[in-house]
Short mmCIF file of C-alpha atoms and ligand atoms in Angstrom, two decimals:
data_model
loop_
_atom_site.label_atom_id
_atom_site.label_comp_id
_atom_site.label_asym_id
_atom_site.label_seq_id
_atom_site.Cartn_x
_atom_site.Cartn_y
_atom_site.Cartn_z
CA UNK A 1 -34.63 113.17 9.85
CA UNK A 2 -32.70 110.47 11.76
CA UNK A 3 -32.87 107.48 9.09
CA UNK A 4 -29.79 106.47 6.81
CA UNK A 5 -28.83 108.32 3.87
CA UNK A 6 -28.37 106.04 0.70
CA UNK A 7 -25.44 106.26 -1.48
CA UNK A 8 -24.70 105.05 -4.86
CA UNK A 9 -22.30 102.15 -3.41
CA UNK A 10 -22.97 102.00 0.54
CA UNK A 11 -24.63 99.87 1.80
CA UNK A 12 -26.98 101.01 3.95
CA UNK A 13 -27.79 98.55 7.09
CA UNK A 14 -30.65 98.56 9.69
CA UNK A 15 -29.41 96.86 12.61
CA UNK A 16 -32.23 95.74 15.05
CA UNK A 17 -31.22 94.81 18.50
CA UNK A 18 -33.56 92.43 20.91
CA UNK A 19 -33.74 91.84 24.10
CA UNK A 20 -31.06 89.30 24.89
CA UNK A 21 -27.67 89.09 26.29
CA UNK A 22 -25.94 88.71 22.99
CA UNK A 23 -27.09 92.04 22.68
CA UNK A 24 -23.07 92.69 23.59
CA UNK A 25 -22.17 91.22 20.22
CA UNK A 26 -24.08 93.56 18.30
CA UNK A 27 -21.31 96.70 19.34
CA UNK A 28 -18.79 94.80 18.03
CA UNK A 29 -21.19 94.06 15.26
CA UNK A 30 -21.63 97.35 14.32
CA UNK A 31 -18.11 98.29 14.27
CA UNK A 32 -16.99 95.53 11.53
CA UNK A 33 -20.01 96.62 9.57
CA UNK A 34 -18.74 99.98 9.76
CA UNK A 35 -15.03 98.98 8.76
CA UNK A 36 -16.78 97.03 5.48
CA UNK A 37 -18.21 100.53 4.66
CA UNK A 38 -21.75 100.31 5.39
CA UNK A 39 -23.75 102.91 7.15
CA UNK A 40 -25.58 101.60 10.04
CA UNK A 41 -28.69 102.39 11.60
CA UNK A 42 -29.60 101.14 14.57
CA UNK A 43 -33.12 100.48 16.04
CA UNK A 44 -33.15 98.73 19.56
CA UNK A 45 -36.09 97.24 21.32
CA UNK A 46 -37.19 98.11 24.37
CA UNK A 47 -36.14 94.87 25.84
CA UNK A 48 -32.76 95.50 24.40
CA UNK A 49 -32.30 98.75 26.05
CA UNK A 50 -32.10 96.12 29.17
CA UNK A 51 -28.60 94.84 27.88
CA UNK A 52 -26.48 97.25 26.11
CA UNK A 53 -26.96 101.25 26.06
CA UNK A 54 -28.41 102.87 23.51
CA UNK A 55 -25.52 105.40 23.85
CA UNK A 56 -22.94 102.85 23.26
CA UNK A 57 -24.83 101.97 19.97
CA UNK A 58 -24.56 105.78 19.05
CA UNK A 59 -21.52 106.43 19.98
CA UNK A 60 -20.23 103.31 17.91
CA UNK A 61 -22.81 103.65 14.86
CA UNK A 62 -22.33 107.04 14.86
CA UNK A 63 -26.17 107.88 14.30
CA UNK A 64 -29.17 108.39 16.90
CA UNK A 65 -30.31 105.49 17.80
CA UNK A 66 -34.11 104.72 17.19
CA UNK A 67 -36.21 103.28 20.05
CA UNK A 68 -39.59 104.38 19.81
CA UNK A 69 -42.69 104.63 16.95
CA UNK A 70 -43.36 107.94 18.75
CA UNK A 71 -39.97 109.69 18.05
CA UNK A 72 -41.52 113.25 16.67
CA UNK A 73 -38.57 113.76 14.66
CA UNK A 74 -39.68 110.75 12.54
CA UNK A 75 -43.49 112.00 12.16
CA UNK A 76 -44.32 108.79 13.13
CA UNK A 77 -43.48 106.82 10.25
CA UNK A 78 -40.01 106.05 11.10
CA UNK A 79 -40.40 102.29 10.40
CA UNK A 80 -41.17 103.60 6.64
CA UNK A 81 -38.61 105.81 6.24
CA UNK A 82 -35.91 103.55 7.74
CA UNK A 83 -37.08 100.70 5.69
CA UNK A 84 -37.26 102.27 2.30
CA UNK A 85 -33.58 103.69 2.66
CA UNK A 86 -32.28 100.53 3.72
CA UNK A 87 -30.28 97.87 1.75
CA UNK A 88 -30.82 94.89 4.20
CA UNK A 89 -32.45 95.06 8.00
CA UNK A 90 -30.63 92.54 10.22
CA UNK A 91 -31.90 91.16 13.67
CA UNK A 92 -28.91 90.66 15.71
CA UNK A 93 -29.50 89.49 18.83
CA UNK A 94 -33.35 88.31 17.56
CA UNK A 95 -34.78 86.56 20.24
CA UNK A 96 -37.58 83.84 20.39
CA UNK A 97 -40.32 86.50 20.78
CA UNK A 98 -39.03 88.82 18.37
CA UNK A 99 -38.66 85.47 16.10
CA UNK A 100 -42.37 84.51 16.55
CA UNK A 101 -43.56 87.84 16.21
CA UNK A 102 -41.66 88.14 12.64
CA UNK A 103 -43.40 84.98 11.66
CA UNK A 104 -46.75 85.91 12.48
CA UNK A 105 -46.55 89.46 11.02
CA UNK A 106 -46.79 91.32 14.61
CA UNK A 107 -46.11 94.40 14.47
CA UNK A 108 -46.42 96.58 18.04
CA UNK A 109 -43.10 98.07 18.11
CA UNK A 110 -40.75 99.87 15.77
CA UNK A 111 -38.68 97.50 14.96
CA UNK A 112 -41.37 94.80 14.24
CA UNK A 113 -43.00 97.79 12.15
CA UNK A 114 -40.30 98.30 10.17
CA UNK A 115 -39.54 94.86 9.11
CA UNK A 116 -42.83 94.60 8.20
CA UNK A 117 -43.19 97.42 6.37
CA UNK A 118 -39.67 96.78 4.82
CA UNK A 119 -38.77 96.43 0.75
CA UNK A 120 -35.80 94.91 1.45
CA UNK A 121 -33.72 91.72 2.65
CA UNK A 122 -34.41 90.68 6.23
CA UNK A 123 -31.75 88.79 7.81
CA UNK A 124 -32.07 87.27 11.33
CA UNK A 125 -29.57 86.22 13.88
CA UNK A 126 -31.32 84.18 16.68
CA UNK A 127 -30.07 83.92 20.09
CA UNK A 128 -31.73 82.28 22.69
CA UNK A 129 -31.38 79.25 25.42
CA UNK A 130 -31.14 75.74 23.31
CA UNK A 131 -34.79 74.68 24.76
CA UNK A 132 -35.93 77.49 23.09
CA UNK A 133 -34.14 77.32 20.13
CA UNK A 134 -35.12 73.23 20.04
CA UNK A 135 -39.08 74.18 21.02
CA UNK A 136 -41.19 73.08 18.36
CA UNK A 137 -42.94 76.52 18.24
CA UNK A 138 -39.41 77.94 17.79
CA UNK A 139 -38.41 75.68 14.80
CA UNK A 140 -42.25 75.98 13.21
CA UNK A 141 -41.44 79.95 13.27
CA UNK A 142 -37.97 79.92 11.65
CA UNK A 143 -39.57 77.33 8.87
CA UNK A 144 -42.07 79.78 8.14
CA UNK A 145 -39.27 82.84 7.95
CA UNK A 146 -37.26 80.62 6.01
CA UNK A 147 -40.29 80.51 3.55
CA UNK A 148 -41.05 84.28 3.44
CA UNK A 149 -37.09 84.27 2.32
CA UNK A 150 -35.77 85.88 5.47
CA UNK A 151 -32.25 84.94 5.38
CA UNK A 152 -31.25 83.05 8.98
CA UNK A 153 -27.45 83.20 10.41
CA UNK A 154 -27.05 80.76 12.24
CA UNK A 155 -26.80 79.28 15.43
CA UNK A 156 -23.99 78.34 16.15
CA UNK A 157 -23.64 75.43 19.33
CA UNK A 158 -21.80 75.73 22.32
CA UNK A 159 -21.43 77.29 26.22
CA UNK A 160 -24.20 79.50 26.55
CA UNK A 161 -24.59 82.42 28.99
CA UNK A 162 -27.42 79.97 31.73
CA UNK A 163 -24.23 77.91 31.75
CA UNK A 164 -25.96 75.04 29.67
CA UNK A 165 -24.08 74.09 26.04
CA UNK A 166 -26.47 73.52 22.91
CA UNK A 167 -27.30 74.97 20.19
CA UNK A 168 -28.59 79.13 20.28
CA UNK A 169 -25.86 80.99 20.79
CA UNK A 170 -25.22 84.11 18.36
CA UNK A 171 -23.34 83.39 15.94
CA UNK A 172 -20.09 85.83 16.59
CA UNK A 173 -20.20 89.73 15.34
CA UNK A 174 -17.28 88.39 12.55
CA UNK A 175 -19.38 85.49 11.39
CA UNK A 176 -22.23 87.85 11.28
CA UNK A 177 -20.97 90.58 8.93
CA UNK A 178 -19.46 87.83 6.74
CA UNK A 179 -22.53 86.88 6.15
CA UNK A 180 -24.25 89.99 5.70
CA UNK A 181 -21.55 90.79 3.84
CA UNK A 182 -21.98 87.76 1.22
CA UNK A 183 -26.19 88.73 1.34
CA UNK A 184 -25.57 92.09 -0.37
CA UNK A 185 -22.90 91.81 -2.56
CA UNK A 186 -23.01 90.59 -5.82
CA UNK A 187 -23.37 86.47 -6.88
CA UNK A 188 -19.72 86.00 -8.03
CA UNK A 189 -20.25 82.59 -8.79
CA UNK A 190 -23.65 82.21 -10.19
CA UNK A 191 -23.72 79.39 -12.95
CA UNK A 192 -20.35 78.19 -11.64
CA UNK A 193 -20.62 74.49 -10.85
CA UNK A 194 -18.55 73.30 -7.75
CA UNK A 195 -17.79 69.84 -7.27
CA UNK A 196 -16.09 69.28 -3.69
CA UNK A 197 -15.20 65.86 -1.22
CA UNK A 198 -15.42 66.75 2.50
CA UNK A 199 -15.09 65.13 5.84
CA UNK A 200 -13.36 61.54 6.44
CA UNK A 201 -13.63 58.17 4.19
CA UNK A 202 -14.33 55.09 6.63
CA UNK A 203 -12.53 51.67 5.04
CA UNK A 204 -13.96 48.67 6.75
CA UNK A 205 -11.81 46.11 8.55
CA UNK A 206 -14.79 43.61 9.21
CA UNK A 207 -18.83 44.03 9.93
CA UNK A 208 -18.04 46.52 12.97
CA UNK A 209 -14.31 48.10 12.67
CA UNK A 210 -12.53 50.18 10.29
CA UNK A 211 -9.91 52.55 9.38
CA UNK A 212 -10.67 56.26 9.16
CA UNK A 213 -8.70 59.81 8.85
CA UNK A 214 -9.61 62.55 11.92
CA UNK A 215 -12.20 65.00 10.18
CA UNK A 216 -15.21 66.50 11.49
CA UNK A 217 -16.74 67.71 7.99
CA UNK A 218 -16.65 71.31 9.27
CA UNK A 219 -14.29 72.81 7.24
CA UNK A 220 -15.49 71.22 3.70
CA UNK A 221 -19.16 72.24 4.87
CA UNK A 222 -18.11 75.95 5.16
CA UNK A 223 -16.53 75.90 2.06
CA UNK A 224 -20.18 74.66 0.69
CA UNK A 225 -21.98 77.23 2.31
CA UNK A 226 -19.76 79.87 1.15
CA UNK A 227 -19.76 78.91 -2.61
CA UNK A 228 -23.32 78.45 -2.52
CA UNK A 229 -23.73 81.93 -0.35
CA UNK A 230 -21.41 83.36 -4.01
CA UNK A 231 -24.53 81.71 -5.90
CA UNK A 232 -22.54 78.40 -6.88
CA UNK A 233 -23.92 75.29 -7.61
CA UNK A 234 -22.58 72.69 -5.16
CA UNK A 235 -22.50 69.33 -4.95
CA UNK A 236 -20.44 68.29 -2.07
CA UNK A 237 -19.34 64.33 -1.75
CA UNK A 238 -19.63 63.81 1.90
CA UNK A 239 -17.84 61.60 3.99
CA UNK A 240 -19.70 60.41 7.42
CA UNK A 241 -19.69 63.60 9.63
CA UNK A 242 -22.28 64.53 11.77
CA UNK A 243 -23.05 68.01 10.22
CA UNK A 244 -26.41 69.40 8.60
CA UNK A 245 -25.75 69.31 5.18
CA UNK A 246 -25.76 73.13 3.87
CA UNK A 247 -29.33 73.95 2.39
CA UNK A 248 -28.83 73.93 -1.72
CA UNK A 249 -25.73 71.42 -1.75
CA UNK A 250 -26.69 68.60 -3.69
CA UNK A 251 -25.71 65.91 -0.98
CA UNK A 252 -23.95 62.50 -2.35
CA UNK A 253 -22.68 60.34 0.90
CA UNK A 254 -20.32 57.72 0.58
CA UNK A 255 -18.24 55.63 2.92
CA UNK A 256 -15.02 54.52 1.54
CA UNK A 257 -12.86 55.97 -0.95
CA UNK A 258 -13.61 54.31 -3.60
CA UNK A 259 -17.18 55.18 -3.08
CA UNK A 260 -16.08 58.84 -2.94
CA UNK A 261 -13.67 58.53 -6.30
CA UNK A 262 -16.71 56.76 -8.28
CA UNK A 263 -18.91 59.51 -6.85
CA UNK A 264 -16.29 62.10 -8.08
CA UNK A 265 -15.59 60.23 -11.33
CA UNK A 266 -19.10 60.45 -12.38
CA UNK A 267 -19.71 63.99 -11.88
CA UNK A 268 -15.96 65.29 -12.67
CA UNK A 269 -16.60 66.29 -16.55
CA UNK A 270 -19.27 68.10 -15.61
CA UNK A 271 -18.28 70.87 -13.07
CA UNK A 272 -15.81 74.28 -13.35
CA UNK A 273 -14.16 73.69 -9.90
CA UNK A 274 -13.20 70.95 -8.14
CA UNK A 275 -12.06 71.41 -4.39
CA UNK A 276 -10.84 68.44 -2.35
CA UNK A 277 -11.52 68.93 1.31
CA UNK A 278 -11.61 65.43 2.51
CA UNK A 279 -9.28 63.67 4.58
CA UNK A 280 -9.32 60.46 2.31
CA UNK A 281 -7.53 57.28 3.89
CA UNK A 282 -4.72 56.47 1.96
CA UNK A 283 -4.97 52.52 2.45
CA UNK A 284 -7.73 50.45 2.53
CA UNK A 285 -8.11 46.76 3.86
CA UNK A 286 -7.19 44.16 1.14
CA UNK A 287 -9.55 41.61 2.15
CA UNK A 288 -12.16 42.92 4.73
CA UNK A 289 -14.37 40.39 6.33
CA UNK A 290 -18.08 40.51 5.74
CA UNK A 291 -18.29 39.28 9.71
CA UNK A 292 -16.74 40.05 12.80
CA UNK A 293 -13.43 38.94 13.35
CA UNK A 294 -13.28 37.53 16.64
CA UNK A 295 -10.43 37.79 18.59
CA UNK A 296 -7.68 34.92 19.59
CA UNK A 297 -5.46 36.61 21.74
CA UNK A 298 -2.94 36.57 18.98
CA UNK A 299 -1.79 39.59 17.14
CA UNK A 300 -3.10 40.28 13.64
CA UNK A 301 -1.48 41.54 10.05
CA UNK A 302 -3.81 43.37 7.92
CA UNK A 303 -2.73 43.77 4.42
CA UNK A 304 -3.33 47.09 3.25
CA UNK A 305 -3.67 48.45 -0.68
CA UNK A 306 -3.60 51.79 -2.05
CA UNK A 307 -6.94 53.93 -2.44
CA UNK A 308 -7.23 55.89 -5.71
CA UNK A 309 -5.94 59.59 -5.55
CA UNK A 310 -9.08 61.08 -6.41
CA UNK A 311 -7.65 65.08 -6.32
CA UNK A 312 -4.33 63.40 -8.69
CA UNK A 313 -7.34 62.11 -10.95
CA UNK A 314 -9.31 64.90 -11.29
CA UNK A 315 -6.30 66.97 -11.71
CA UNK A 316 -5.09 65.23 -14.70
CA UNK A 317 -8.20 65.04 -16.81
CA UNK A 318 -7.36 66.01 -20.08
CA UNK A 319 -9.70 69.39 -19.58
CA UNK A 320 -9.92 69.30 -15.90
CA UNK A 321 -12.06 71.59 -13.32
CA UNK A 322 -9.97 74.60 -11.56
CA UNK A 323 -8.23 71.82 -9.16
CA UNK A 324 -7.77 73.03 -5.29
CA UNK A 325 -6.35 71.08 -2.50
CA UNK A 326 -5.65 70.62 0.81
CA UNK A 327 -3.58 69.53 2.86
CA UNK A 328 -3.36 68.58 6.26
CA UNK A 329 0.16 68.16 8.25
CA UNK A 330 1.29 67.75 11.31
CA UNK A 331 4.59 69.55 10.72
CA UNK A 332 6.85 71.05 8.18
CA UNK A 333 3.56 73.08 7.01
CA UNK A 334 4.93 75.09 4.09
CA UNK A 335 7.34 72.49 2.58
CA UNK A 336 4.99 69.48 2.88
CA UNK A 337 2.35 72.02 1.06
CA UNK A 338 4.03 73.04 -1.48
CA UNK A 339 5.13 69.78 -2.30
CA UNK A 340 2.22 68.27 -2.41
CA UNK A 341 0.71 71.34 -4.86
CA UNK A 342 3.24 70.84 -7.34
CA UNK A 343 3.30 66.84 -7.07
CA UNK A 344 -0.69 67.14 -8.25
CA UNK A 345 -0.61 69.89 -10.62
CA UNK A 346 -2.98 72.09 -8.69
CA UNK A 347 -3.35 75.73 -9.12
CA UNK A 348 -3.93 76.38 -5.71
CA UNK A 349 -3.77 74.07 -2.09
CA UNK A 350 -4.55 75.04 0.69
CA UNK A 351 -2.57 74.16 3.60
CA UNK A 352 -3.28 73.86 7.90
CA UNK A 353 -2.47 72.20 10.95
CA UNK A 354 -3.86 69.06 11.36
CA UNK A 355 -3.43 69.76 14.99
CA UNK A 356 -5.53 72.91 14.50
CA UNK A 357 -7.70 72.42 12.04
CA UNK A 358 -9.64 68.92 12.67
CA UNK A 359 -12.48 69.44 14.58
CA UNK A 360 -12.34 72.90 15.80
CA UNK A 361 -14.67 76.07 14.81
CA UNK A 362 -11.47 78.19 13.94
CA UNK A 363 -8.98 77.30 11.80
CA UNK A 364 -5.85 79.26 9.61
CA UNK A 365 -5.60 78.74 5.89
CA UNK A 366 -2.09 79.08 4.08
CA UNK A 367 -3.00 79.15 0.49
CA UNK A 368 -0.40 78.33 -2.40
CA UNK A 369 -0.39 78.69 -5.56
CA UNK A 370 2.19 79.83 -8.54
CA UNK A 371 2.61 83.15 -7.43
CA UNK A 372 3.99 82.27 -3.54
CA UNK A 373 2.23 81.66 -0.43
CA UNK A 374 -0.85 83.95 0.71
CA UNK A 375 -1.27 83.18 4.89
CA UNK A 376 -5.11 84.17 5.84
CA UNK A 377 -5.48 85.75 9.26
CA UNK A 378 -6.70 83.07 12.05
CA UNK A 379 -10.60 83.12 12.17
CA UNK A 380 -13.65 80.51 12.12
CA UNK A 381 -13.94 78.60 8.84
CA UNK A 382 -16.50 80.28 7.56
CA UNK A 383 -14.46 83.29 7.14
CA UNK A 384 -11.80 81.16 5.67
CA UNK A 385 -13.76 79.60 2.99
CA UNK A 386 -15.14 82.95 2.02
CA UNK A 387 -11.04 83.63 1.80
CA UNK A 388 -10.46 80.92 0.05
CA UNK A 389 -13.08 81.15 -2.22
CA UNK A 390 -12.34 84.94 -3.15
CA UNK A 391 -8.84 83.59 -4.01
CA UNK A 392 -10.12 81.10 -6.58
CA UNK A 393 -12.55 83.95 -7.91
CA UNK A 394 -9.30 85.93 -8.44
CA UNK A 395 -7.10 83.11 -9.62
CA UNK A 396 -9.88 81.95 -12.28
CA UNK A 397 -9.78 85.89 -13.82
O1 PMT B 1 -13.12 68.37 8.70
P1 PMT B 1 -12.44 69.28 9.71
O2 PMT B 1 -12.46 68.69 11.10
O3 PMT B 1 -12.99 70.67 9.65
O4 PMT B 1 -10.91 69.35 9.31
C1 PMT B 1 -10.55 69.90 8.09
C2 PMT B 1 -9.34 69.20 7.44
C3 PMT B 1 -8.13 69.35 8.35
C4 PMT B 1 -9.62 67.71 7.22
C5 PMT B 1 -9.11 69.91 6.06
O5 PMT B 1 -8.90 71.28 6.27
C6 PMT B 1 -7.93 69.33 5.32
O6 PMT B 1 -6.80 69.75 5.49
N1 PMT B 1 -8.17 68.31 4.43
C7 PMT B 1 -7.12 67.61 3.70
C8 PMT B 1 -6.55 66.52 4.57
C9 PMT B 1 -5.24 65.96 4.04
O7 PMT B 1 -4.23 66.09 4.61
O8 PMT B 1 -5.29 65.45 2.93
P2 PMT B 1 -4.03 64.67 2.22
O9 PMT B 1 -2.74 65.32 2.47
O10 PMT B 1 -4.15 63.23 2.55
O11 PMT B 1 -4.42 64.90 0.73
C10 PMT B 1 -4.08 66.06 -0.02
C11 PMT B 1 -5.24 66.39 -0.94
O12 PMT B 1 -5.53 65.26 -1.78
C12 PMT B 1 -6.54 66.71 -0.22
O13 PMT B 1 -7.16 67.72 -0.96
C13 PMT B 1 -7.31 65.40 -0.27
O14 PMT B 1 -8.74 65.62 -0.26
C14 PMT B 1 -6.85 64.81 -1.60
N2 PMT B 1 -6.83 63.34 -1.63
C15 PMT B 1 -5.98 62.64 -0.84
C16 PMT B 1 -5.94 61.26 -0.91
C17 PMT B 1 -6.81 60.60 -1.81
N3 PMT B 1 -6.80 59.28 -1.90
N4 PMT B 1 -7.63 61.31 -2.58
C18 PMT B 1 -7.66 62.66 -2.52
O15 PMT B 1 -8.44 63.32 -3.23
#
């Protein structure tokens, strides 16, 4: 028999492959779930046969890999026998079609067969053209997965391979086995409350101009999704960003700081861990106008006060949360850091380039704390919240 042998503590992956050009992501794929110790099967559709070689997949996986209902080795009930030995089938490249056809219950192939006939997680990875992905029929399909509790990684946005940018593009093989990753092991944070700021505070000047710190809200959303991914529960006090909130978060959006320290002071009793994420402003406008200021050709003084330190407040509650910062600098990374850690109290900050960080997918963490510095290895920021957060699990005991 051809299907994956279960052990006490391997996990044991299907890995179905579509027909799409990510399809070239899924070697790579393969080969990081192999380095995290899983055993991988793979099944490929026809379709996929099209873009990468079944004999790469082999060769890489190790295993023979399964293409046809009809294999006589499998007595024709491969797509039982793959799916009762496995701990999670993934769809990586899944493709529109193979999307619908999961949502409707199809099953014509041996891969749709199998997930059908499947006791265990499905996960899907869609990758497809972003009119497809934003097709109505596309969305309706993933709602109706998302019901059935199929897990769905991603998309991610960005240059796609008809030269058009959007959102459909596979997420990459590292993003991927994170998250498969986080799916199968163990809730390390269930009935842990996080409370956590993210993306910029906006401090109005007058009816239609402000101040405001550089921050796109990516890296505090990751951190979300990766707590709640551990089984946290999350509320995250957002800043304006123009992100998708992660599904689970309780959501509280604020403007200005102040906004964001009430938000924080109401809720800060009440929660295990506190990470601050957001780029707060430091200053807001003493007396902001309720109208527009209009302009006289003359130059103009704005007096600027203090905003509340709502990490320092937090921090020095009499019984306060596991406190974790960050911190943002431009230069003089490690000193600034570790200045800033022990001028707050905090157990742990976490320190990056504001030239790197703001705004981008990928970022690099250096995380503090009383024992020295711990430098994570350059990836996107989902990988370094799940860092991050694996940190805090350890610090916390
Ligand atoms: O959102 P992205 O585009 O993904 O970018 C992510 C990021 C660069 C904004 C993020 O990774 C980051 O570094 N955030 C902290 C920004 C910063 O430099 O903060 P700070 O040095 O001003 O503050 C230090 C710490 O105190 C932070 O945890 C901050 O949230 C907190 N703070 C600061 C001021 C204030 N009034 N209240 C606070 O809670």
């Amino acid at each position: 028999m051809t299907g994956i042998m279960k052990q006490t503590d391997t996990k044991s992956i299907v890995l179905g492959i579509t027909g799409g050009i990510a399809a070239y992501k899924a070697a790579e794929l393969v080969r990081l779930l192999i380095k995290q110790g899983m055993e991988v099967q793979v099944a490929m559709t026809e379709a996929a046969c099209h873009f990468i070689s079944a004999t790469t997949m082999q060769a890489l996986s190790g295993k023979p890999v399964l293409t046809s209902q009809w294999d006589e080795n499998e007595n024709g009930m491969a797509h039982i026998n793959l799916s009762r030995q496995a701990d999670a089938i993934v769809i990586a490249p899944a493709t529109a079609d193979f999307i619908a056809k999961l949502a409707h219950g199809m099953a014509d192939d041996l891969l749709s067969a199998m997930c059908l006939a499947r006791d265990c997680p499905l996960l899907v990875a869609p990758a497809m053209n972003r009119q497809m992905w934003e097709r109505a029929a596309t969305q309706r399909n993933i709602s109706l997965l998302k019901a059935d509790g199929v897990g769905i990684l991603g998309p991610d946005s960005g240059l796609q391979a008809c030269g058009e940018e959007g959102m459909g593009r596979m997420l990459e093989a590292a993003e991927l086995a994170l998250g498969i990753a986080s799916c199968l092991h163990p809730k390390q944070m269930q009935g842990v409350k996080v409370l956590m700021t993210a993306g910029p505070t906006y401090e109005p000047i007058d009816a239609v101009r402000g101040i405001t710190n550089r921050s796109s809200g990516k890296m505090g959303y990751a951190v979300a999704q990766a707590a709640l991914n551990l089984g946290a529960e999350v509320t995250l006090v957002s800043g304006p960003v123009a992100l998708q909130p992660p599904a689970g978060a309780t959501v509280v959006r604020i403007e200005t700081a102040q906004q964001m320290f009430d938000a924080v002071q109401a809720r800060a009793s009440d929660c295990d861990i506190f990470i601050g994420v957001a780029a707060v402003a430091d200053y807001r406008v003493a007396h902001a106008s309720a109208q527009k200021i209009k302009k006289d050709g003359q130059g103009m003084t704005l007096e600027l006060v203090p905003n509340p330190d709502i990490l320092a407040y937090v921090a020095s509650l009499p019984k306060p949360p596991f406190c974790v910062g960050f911190a943002a600098e431009s230069e003089n990374l490690r000193d600034y850091a570790e200045r800033k850690r022990r001028a707050k109290k905090l157990p742990l900050l976490a320190a990056n380039l504001a030239q790197e960080a703001i705004g981008s997918e990928h970022n690099q963490l250096i995380l503090f704390d009383e024992a020295g510095e711990h430098p994570l290895p350059r990836s996107g920021k989902q990988q370094q919240a799940q860092a991050l957060l694996q940190h805090i699990i350890k610090l916390r005991g």
